[in-house]
Short mmCIF file of C-alpha atoms in Angstrom, two decimals:
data_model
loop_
_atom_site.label_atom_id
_atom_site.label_comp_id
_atom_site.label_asym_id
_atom_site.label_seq_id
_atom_site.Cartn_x
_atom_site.Cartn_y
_atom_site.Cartn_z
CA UNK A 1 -100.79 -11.24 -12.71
CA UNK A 2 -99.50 -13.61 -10.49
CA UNK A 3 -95.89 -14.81 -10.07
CA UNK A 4 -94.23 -17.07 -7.63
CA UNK A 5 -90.88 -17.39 -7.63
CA UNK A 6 -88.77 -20.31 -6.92
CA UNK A 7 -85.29 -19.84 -5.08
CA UNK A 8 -84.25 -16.26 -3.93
CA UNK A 9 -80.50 -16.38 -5.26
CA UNK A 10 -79.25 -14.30 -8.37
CA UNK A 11 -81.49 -15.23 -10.75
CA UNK A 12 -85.04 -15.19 -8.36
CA UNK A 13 -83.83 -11.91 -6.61
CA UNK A 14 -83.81 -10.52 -9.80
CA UNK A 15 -87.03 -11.71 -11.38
CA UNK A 16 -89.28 -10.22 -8.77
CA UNK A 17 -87.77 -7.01 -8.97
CA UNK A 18 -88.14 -7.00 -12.68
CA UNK A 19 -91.41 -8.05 -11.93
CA UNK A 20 -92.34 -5.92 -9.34
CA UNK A 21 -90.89 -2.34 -11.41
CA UNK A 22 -92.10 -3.36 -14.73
CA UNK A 23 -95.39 -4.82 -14.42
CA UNK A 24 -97.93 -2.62 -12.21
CA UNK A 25 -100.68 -5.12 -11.59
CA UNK A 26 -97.89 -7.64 -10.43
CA UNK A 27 -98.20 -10.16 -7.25
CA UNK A 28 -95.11 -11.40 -6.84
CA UNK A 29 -93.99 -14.22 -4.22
CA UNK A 30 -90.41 -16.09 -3.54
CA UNK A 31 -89.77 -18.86 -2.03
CA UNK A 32 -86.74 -19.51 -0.22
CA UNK A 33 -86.10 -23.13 1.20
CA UNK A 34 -82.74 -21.56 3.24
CA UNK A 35 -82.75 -19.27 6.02
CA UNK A 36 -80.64 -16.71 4.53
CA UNK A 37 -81.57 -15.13 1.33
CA UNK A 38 -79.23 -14.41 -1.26
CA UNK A 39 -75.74 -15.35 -0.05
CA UNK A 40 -73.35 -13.92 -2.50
CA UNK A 41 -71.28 -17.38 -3.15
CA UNK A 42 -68.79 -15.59 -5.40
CA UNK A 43 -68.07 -12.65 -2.46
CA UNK A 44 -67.14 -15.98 0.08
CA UNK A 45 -63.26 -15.13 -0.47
CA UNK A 46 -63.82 -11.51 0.84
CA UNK A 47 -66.25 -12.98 3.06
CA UNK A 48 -63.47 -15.42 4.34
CA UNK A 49 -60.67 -12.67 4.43
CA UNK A 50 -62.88 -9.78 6.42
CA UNK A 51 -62.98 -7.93 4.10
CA UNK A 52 -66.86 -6.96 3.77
CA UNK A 53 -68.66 -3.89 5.61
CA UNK A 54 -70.49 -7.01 7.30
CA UNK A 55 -70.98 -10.76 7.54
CA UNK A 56 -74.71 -10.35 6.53
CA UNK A 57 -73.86 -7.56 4.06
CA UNK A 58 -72.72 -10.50 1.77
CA UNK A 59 -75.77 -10.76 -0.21
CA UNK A 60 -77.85 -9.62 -3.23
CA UNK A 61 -80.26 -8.00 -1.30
CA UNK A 62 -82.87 -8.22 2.05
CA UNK A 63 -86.02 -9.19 2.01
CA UNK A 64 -86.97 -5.73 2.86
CA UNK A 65 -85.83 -4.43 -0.73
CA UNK A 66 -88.64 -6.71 -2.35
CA UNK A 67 -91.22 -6.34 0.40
CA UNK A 68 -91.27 -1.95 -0.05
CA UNK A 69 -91.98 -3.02 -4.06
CA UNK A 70 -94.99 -5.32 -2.95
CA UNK A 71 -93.50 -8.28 -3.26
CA UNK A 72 -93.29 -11.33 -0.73
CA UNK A 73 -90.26 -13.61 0.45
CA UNK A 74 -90.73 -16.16 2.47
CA UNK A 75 -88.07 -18.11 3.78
CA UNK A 76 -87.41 -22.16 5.27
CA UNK A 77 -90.51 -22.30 2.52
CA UNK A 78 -89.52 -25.05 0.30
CA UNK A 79 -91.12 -25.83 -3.22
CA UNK A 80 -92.26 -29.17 -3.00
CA UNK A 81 -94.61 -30.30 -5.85
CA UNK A 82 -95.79 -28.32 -8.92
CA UNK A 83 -99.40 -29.08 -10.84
CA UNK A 84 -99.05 -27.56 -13.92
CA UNK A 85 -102.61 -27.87 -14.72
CA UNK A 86 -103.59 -26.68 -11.66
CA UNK A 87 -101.04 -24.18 -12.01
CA UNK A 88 -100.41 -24.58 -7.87
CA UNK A 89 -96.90 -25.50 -6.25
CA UNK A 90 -96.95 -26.90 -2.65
CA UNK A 91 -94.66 -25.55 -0.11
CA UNK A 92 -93.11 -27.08 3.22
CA UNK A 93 -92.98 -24.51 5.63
CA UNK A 94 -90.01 -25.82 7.50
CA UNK A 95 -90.44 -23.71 10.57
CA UNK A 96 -93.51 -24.97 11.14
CA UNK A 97 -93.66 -27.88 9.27
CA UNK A 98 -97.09 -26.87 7.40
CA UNK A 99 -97.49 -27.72 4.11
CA UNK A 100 -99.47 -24.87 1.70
CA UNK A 101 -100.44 -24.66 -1.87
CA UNK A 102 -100.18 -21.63 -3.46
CA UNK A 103 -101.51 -20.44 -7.25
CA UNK A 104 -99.81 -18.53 -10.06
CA UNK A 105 -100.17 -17.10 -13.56
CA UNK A 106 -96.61 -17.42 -14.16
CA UNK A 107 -94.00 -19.51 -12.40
CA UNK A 108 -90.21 -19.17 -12.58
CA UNK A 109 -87.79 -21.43 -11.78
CA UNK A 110 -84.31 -20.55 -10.57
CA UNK A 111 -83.68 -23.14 -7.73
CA UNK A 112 -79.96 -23.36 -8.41
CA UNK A 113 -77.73 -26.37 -7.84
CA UNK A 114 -75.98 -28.18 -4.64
CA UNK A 115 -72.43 -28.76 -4.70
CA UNK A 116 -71.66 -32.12 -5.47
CA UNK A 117 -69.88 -34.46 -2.95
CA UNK A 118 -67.25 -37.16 -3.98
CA UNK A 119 -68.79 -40.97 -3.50
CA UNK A 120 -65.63 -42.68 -2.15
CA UNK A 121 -65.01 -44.38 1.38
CA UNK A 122 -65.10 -41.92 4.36
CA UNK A 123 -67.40 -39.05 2.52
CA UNK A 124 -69.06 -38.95 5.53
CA UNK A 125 -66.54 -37.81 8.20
CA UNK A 126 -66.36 -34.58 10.16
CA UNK A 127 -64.41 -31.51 8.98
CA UNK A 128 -65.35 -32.51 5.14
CA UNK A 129 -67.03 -28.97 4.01
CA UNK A 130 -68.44 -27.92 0.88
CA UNK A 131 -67.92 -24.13 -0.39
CA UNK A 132 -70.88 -22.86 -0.73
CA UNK A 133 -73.75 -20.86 0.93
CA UNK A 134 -73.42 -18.42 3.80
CA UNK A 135 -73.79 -21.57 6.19
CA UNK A 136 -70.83 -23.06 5.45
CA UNK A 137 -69.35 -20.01 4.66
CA UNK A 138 -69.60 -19.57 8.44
CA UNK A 139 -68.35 -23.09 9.38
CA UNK A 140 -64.93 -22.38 7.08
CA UNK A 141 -64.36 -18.79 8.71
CA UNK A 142 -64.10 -20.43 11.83
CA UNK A 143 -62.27 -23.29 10.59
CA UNK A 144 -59.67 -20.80 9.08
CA UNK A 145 -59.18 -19.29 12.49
CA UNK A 146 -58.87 -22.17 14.51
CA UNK A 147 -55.28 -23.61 15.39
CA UNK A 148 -55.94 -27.02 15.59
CA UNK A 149 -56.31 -26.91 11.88
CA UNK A 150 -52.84 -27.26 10.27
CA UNK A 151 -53.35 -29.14 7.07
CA UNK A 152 -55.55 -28.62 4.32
CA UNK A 153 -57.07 -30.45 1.48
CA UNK A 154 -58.54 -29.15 -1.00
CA UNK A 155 -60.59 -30.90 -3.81
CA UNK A 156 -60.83 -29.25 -7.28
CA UNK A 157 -59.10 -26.31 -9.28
CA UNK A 158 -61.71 -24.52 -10.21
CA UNK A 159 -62.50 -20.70 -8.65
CA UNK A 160 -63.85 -21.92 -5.23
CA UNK A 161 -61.51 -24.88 -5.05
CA UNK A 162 -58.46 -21.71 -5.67
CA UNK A 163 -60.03 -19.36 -3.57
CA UNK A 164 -60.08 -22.00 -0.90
CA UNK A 165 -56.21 -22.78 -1.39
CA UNK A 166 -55.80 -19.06 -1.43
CA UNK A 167 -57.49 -17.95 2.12
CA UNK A 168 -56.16 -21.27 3.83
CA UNK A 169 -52.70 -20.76 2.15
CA UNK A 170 -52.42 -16.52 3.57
CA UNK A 171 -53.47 -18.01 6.98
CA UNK A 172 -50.45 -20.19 7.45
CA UNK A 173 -51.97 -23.66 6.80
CA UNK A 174 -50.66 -26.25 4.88
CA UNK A 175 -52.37 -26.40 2.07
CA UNK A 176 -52.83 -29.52 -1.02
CA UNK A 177 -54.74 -29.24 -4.25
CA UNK A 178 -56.02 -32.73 -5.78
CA UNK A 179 -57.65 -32.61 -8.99
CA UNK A 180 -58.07 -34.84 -11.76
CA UNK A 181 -57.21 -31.98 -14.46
CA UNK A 182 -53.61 -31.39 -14.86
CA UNK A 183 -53.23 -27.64 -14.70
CA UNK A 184 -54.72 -25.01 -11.63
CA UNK A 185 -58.32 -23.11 -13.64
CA UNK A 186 -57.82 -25.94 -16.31
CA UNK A 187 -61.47 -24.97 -17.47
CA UNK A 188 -61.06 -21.23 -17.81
CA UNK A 189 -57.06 -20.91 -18.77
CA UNK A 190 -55.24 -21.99 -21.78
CA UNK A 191 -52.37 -24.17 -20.73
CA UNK A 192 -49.58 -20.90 -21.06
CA UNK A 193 -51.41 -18.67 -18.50
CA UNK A 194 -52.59 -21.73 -16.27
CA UNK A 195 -48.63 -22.37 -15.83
CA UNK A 196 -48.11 -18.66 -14.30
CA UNK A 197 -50.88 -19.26 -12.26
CA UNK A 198 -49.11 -22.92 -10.98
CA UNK A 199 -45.62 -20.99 -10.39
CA UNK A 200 -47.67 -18.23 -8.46
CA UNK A 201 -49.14 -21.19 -6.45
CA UNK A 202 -46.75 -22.86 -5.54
CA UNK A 203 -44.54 -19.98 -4.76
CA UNK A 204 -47.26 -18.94 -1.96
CA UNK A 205 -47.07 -22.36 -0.78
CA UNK A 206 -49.65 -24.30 -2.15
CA UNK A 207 -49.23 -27.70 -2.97
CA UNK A 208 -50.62 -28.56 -6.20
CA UNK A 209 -51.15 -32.50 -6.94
CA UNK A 210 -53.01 -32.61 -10.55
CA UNK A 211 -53.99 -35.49 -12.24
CA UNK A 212 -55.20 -37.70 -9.55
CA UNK A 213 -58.51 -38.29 -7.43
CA UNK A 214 -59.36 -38.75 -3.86
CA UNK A 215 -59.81 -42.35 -3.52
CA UNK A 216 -61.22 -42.09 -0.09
CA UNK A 217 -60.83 -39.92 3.32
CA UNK A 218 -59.57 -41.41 6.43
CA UNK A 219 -60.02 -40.99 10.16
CA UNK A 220 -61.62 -41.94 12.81
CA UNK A 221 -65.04 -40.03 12.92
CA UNK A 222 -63.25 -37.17 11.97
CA UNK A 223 -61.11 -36.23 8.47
CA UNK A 224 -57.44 -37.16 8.98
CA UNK A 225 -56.28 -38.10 6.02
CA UNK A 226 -56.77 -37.84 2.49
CA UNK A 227 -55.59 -40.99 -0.05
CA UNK A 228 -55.55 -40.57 -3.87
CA UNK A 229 -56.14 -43.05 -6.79
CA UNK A 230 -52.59 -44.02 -6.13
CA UNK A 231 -52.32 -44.87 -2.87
CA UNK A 232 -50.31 -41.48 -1.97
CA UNK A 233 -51.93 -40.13 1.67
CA UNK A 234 -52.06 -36.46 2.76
CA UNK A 235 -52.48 -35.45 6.20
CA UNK A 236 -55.76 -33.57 6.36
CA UNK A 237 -57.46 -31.79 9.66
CA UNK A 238 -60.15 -30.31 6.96
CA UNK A 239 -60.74 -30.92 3.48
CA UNK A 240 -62.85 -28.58 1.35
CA UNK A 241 -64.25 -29.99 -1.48
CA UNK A 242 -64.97 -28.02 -4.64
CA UNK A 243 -65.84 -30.92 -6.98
CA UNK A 244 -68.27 -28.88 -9.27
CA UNK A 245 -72.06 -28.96 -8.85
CA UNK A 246 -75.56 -30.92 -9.69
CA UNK A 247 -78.84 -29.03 -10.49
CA UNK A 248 -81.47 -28.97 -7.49
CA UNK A 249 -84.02 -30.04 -9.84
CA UNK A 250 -85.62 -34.09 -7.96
CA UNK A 251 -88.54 -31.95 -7.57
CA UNK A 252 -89.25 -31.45 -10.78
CA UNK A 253 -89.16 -35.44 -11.71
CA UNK A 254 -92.15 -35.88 -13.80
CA UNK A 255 -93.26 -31.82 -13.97
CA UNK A 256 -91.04 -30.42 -16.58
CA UNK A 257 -88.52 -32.09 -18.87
CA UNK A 258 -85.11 -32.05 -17.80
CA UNK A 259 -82.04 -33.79 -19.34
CA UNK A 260 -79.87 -37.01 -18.18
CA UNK A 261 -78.04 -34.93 -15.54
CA UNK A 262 -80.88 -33.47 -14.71
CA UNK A 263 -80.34 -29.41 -16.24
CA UNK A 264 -83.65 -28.00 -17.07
CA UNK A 265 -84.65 -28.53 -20.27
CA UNK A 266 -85.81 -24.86 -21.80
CA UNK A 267 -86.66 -23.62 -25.44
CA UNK A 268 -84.36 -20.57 -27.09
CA UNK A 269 -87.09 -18.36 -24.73
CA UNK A 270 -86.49 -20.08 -21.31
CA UNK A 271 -89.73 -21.21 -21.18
CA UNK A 272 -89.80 -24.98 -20.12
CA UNK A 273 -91.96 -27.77 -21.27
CA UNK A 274 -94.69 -26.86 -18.90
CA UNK A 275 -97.17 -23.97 -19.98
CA UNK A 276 -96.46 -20.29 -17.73
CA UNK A 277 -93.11 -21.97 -16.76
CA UNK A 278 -89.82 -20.77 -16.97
CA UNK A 279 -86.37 -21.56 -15.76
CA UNK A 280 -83.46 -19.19 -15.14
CA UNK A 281 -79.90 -19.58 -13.27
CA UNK A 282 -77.61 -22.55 -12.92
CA UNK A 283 -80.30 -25.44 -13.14
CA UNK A 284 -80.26 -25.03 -16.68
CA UNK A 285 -77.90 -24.43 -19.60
CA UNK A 286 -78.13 -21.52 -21.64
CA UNK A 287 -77.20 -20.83 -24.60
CA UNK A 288 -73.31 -20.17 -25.20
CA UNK A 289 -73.62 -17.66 -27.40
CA UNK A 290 -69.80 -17.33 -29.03
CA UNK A 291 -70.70 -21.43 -29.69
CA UNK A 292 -73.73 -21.45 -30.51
CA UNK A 293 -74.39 -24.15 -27.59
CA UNK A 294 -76.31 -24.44 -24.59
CA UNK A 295 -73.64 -24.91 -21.93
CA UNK A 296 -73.65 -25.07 -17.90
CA UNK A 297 -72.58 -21.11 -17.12
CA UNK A 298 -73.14 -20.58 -13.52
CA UNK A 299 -72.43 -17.45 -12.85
CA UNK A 300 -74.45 -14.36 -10.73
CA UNK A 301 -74.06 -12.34 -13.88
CA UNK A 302 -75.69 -14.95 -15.78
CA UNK A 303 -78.82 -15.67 -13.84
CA UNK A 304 -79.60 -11.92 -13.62
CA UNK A 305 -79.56 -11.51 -17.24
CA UNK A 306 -81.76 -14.53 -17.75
CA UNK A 307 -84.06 -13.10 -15.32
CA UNK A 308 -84.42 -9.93 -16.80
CA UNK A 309 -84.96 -11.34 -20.03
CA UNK A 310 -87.70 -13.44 -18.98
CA UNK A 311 -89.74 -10.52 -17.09
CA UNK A 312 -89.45 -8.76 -20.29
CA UNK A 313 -90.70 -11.14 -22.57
CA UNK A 314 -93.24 -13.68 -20.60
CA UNK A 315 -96.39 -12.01 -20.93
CA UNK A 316 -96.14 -11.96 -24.83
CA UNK A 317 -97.22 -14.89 -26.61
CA UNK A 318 -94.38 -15.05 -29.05
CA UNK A 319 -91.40 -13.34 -27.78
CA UNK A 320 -89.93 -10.23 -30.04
CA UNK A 321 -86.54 -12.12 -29.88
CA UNK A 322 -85.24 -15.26 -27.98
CA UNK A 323 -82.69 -15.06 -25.21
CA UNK A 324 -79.14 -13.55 -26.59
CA UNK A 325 -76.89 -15.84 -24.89
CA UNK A 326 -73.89 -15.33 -22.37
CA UNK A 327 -70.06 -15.23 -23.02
CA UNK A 328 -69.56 -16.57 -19.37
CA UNK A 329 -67.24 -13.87 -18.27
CA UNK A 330 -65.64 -14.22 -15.19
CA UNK A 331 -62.44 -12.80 -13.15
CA UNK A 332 -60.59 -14.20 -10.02
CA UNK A 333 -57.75 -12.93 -8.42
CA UNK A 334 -54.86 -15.54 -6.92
CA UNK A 335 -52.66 -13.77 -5.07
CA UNK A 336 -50.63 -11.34 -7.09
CA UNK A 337 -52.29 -12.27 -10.32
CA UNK A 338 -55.55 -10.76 -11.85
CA UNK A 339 -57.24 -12.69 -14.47
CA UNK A 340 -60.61 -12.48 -16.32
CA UNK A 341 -61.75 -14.65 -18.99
CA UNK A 342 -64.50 -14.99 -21.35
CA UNK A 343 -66.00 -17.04 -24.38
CA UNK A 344 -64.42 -20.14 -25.93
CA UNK A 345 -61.35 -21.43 -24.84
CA UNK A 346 -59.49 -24.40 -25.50
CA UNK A 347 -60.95 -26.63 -22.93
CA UNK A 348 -64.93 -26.10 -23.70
CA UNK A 349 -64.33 -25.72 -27.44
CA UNK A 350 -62.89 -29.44 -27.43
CA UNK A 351 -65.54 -30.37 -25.51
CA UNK A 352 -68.16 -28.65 -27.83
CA UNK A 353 -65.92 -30.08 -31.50
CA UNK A 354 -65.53 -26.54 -32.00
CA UNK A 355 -62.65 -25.43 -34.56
CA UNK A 356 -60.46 -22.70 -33.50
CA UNK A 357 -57.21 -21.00 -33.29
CA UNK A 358 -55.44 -19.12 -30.77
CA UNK A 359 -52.57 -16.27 -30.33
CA UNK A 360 -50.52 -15.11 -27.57
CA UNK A 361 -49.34 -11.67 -26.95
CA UNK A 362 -46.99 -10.73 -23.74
CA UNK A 363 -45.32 -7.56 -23.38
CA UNK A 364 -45.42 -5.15 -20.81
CA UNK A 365 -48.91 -3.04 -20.44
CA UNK A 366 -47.24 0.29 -20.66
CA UNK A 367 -44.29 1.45 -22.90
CA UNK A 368 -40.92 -0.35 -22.26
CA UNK A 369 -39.34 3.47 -20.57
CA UNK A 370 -42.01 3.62 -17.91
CA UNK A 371 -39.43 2.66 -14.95
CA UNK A 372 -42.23 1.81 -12.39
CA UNK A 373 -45.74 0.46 -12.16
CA UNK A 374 -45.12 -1.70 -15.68
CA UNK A 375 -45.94 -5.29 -15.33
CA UNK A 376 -46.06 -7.94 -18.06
CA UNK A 377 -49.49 -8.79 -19.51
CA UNK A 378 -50.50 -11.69 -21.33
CA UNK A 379 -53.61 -11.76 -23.65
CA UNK A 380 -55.18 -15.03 -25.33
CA UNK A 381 -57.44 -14.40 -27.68
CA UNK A 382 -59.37 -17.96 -29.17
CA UNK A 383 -60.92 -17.17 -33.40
CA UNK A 384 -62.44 -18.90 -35.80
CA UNK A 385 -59.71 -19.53 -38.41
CA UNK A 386 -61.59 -19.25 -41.35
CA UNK A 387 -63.60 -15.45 -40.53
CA UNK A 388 -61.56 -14.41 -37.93
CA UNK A 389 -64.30 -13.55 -35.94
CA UNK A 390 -63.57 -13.44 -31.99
CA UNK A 391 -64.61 -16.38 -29.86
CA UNK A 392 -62.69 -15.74 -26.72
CA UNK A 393 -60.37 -14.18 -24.60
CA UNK A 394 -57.52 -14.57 -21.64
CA UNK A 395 -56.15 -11.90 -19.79
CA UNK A 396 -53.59 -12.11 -16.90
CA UNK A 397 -51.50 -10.01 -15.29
CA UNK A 398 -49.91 -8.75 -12.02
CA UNK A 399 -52.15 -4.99 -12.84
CA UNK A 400 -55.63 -5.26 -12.62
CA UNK A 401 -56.49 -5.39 -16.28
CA UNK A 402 -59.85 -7.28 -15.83
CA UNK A 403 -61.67 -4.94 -17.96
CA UNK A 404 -60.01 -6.08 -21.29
CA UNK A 405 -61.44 -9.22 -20.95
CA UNK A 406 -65.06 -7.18 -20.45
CA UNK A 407 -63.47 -5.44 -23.89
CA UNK A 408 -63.36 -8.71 -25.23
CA UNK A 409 -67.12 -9.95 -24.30
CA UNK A 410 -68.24 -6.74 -26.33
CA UNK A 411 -66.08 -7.76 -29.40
CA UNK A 412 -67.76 -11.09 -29.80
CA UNK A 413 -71.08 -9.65 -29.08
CA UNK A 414 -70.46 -7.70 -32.02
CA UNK A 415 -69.08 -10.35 -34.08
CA UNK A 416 -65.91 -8.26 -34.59
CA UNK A 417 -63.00 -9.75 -36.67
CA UNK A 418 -59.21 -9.76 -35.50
CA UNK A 419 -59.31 -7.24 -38.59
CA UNK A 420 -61.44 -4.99 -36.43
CA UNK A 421 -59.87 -5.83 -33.16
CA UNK A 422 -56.38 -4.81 -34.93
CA UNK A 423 -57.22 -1.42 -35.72
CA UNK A 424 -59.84 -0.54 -32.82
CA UNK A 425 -59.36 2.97 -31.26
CA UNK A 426 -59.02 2.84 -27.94
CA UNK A 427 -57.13 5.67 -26.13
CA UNK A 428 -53.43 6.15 -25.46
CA UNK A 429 -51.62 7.54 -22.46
CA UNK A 430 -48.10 6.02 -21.57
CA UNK A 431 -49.02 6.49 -18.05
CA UNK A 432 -51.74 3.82 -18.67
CA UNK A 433 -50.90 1.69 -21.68
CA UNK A 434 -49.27 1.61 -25.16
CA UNK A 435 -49.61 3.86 -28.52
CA UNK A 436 -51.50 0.72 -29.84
CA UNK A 437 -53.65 -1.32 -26.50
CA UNK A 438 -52.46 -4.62 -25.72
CA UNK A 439 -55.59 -5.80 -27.70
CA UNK A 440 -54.77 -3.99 -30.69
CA UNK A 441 -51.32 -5.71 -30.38
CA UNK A 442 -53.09 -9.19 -29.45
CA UNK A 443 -55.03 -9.08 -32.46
CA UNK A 444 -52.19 -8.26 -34.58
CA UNK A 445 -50.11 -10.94 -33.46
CA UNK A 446 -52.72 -13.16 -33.81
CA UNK A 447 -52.96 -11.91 -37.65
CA UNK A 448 -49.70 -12.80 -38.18
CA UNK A 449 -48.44 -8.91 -37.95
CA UNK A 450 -45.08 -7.58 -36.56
CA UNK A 451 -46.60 -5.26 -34.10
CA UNK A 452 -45.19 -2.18 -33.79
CA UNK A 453 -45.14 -1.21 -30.54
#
């Protein structure tokens, strides 16, 4: 069997090994249109901060880790064109500038997206950078480090946009937000733990101005100033701009159907419109499983699952089961805080018509007469308020208590109840938490209960 692979990020790293472990007879190929294989976007902030074994360590894996399997990566090889009758792609070696064809048996698609840019006057100026990719991942390290920057700009409030604030904030720059969306992680955070993370913020020294949008950069060749919808102007020597993303998918026009934005259209078994074809990673939109939506997840953790799912289930002509879904779980430090979320929250489930209801528990994580080591926690957990059954879940704190929200993930995946969330046993040791865990005590606030605590 023959399988080419398109794009060597999360998703394609993962399908040829799959590939490559599971199925013996397997002849597997990748094609890489960068230079660098697998760049680990979501690593950029340790990347950015030095605090990785090495620059080039920053990455899913080597070439080398595929090639002692069998397989093949080839990179500056772009996918061009794709006959699905032929079942042939054709690749620009950009190297050489050769074109090839190549043949497969199966084809999988996990080309990614680009970040998107912002269409306004001056787009087009020097010292504008995008966050993404170990390229200009390189050209912000040295931008960080270099004195003649003193002001910073900063385009969006999502993870990169706040890991960008973050890095250029710790290394003495001034440092402005501008987003449309009127609270920092507005797509991730309920408006009560999005407000800690503003006060945190702004106590570092960031400079958060929400609800507007660049209405154009300024300078003279190069970035000097930054203007909003209402005329306010913000000195600027760089300006990163984390505006969100747009599927790499223009060369697939015509070859497999794809939506108005242009998301890869796939069937509940990632298998696109073509015959042998699938797609996997943030090109399309998977199913949402706690919503029972497809949805735009892109996330490594994501792609990787897809992948595997797709290796497991492609040579069978009708799949045991379709895909599961994905909660989108994520986490992000900013600065003192930890936070993790996953599933429905308020933001997506408007966005979806979805019907829910929330609770908020804070207390502190451990029991009120532990003098030292006790932060407050806060824990939003997002139901259905007719079954009770667990759509999603907030956690944020000044202790790394991540995991809960990984606690969380599991509970919808089981379609557990706030009933069975209440009385869950999970261990107790007042060195670590309380007699009943902060998500027994979430879900029995969220019930309506008095804990007892």
């Amino acid at each position: 069997m023959k399988v080419v692979v398109v794009g060597a990020s999360h998703g394609g790293h993962e399908a040829a090994h799959e590939a490559l472990t599971r199925c013996p007879d397997a002849q597997v190929t990748v094609y890489e249109a960068g230079n660098f294989v697998s760049f680990m976007s979501c690593g950029m902030e340790l990347f950015l901060e030095d605090k990785v074994t090495d620059r080039d360590d920053v990455r899913n894996f080597k070439p080398a880790d595929l090639e002692k399997f069998g397989g093949k990566v080839l990179t500056q090889h772009e996918v061009t064109g794709i006959d699905t009758d032929a079942k042939k792609v054709t690749v620009k070696n950009w190297a050489t500038g050769e074109v090839l064809e190549d043949s497969y048996d199966k084809l999988i698609l996990s080309s990614g997206v680009t970040p998107a840019t912002i269409p306004v006057p001056g787009a087009d100026l020097d010292n504008i950078y995008l966050m993404r990719g170990r390229d200009w991942a390189t050209k912000i390290y040295d931008k960080l480090h270099d004195d003649a920057v003193s002001s910073v700009v900063v385009v969006g409030t999502g993870y990169i946009g706040i890991e960008a604030a973050e890095v250029f904030a710790k290394a003495g720059k001034k440092v402005t937000v501008i987003d449309l969306i009127d609270r920092p992680l507005g797509n991730y955070l309920d408006a009560e733990l999005a407000e800690k993370v503003r006060v945190e913020l702004e106590k570092n020294g960031v400079n958060l101005h929400l609800g507007h949008t660049v209405a154009a950069f300024e300078g003279d060749g190069t970035l000097a100033k930054v203007k909003d919808d209402a005329g306010q102007v913000f000195d600027a020597d760089l300006a990163i701009v984390a505006a969100g993303v747009k599927p790499n998918t223009k060369y697939l026009q015509g070859t497999v159907d794809l939506d108005q934005r242009g998301w890869i259209k796939t069937d509940p078994y990632l298998r696109t419109s073509a015959k042998d074809v699938y797609a996997i990673g943030d090109a399309i939109l998977p199913l949402f499983a706690p919503a029972g939506q497809p949805a735009p997840i892109a996330l490594a953790s994501t792609a990787r699952r897809e992948a595997r799912y797709v290796i497991e289930t492609m040579t069978m002509d009708k799949p045991a089961r379709s895909f599961a879904g994905v909660n989108g779980s994520s986490a992000l430090p900013v600065f003192d805080y930890n936070l993790a979320t996953t599933g429905v929250n308020a933001n997506n489930a408007a966005k979806m018509n979805l019907e829910i209801a929330s609770s908020l528990y804070e207390a502190t994580i451990r029991p009120e007469f532990v003098k030292e080591g006790n932060p407050e926690i806060s824990v939003k957990l997002i139901f259905n308020p007719k079954t009770h059954a667990i759509l999603g879940g907030q956690v944020l704190s000044k202790a790394d208590v991540t995991a809960h929200a990984n606690t969380i993930a599991l509970a919808i995946k089981g379609k557990m109840t706030l009933e069975d969330l209440a009385e869950a046993d999970f261990f107790f040791q007042p060195g670590y938490d309380r007699q009943w865990s902060v998500l027994n005590l979430a879900a029995q606030t969220a019930l309506g209960q008095i804990p007892s605590v």
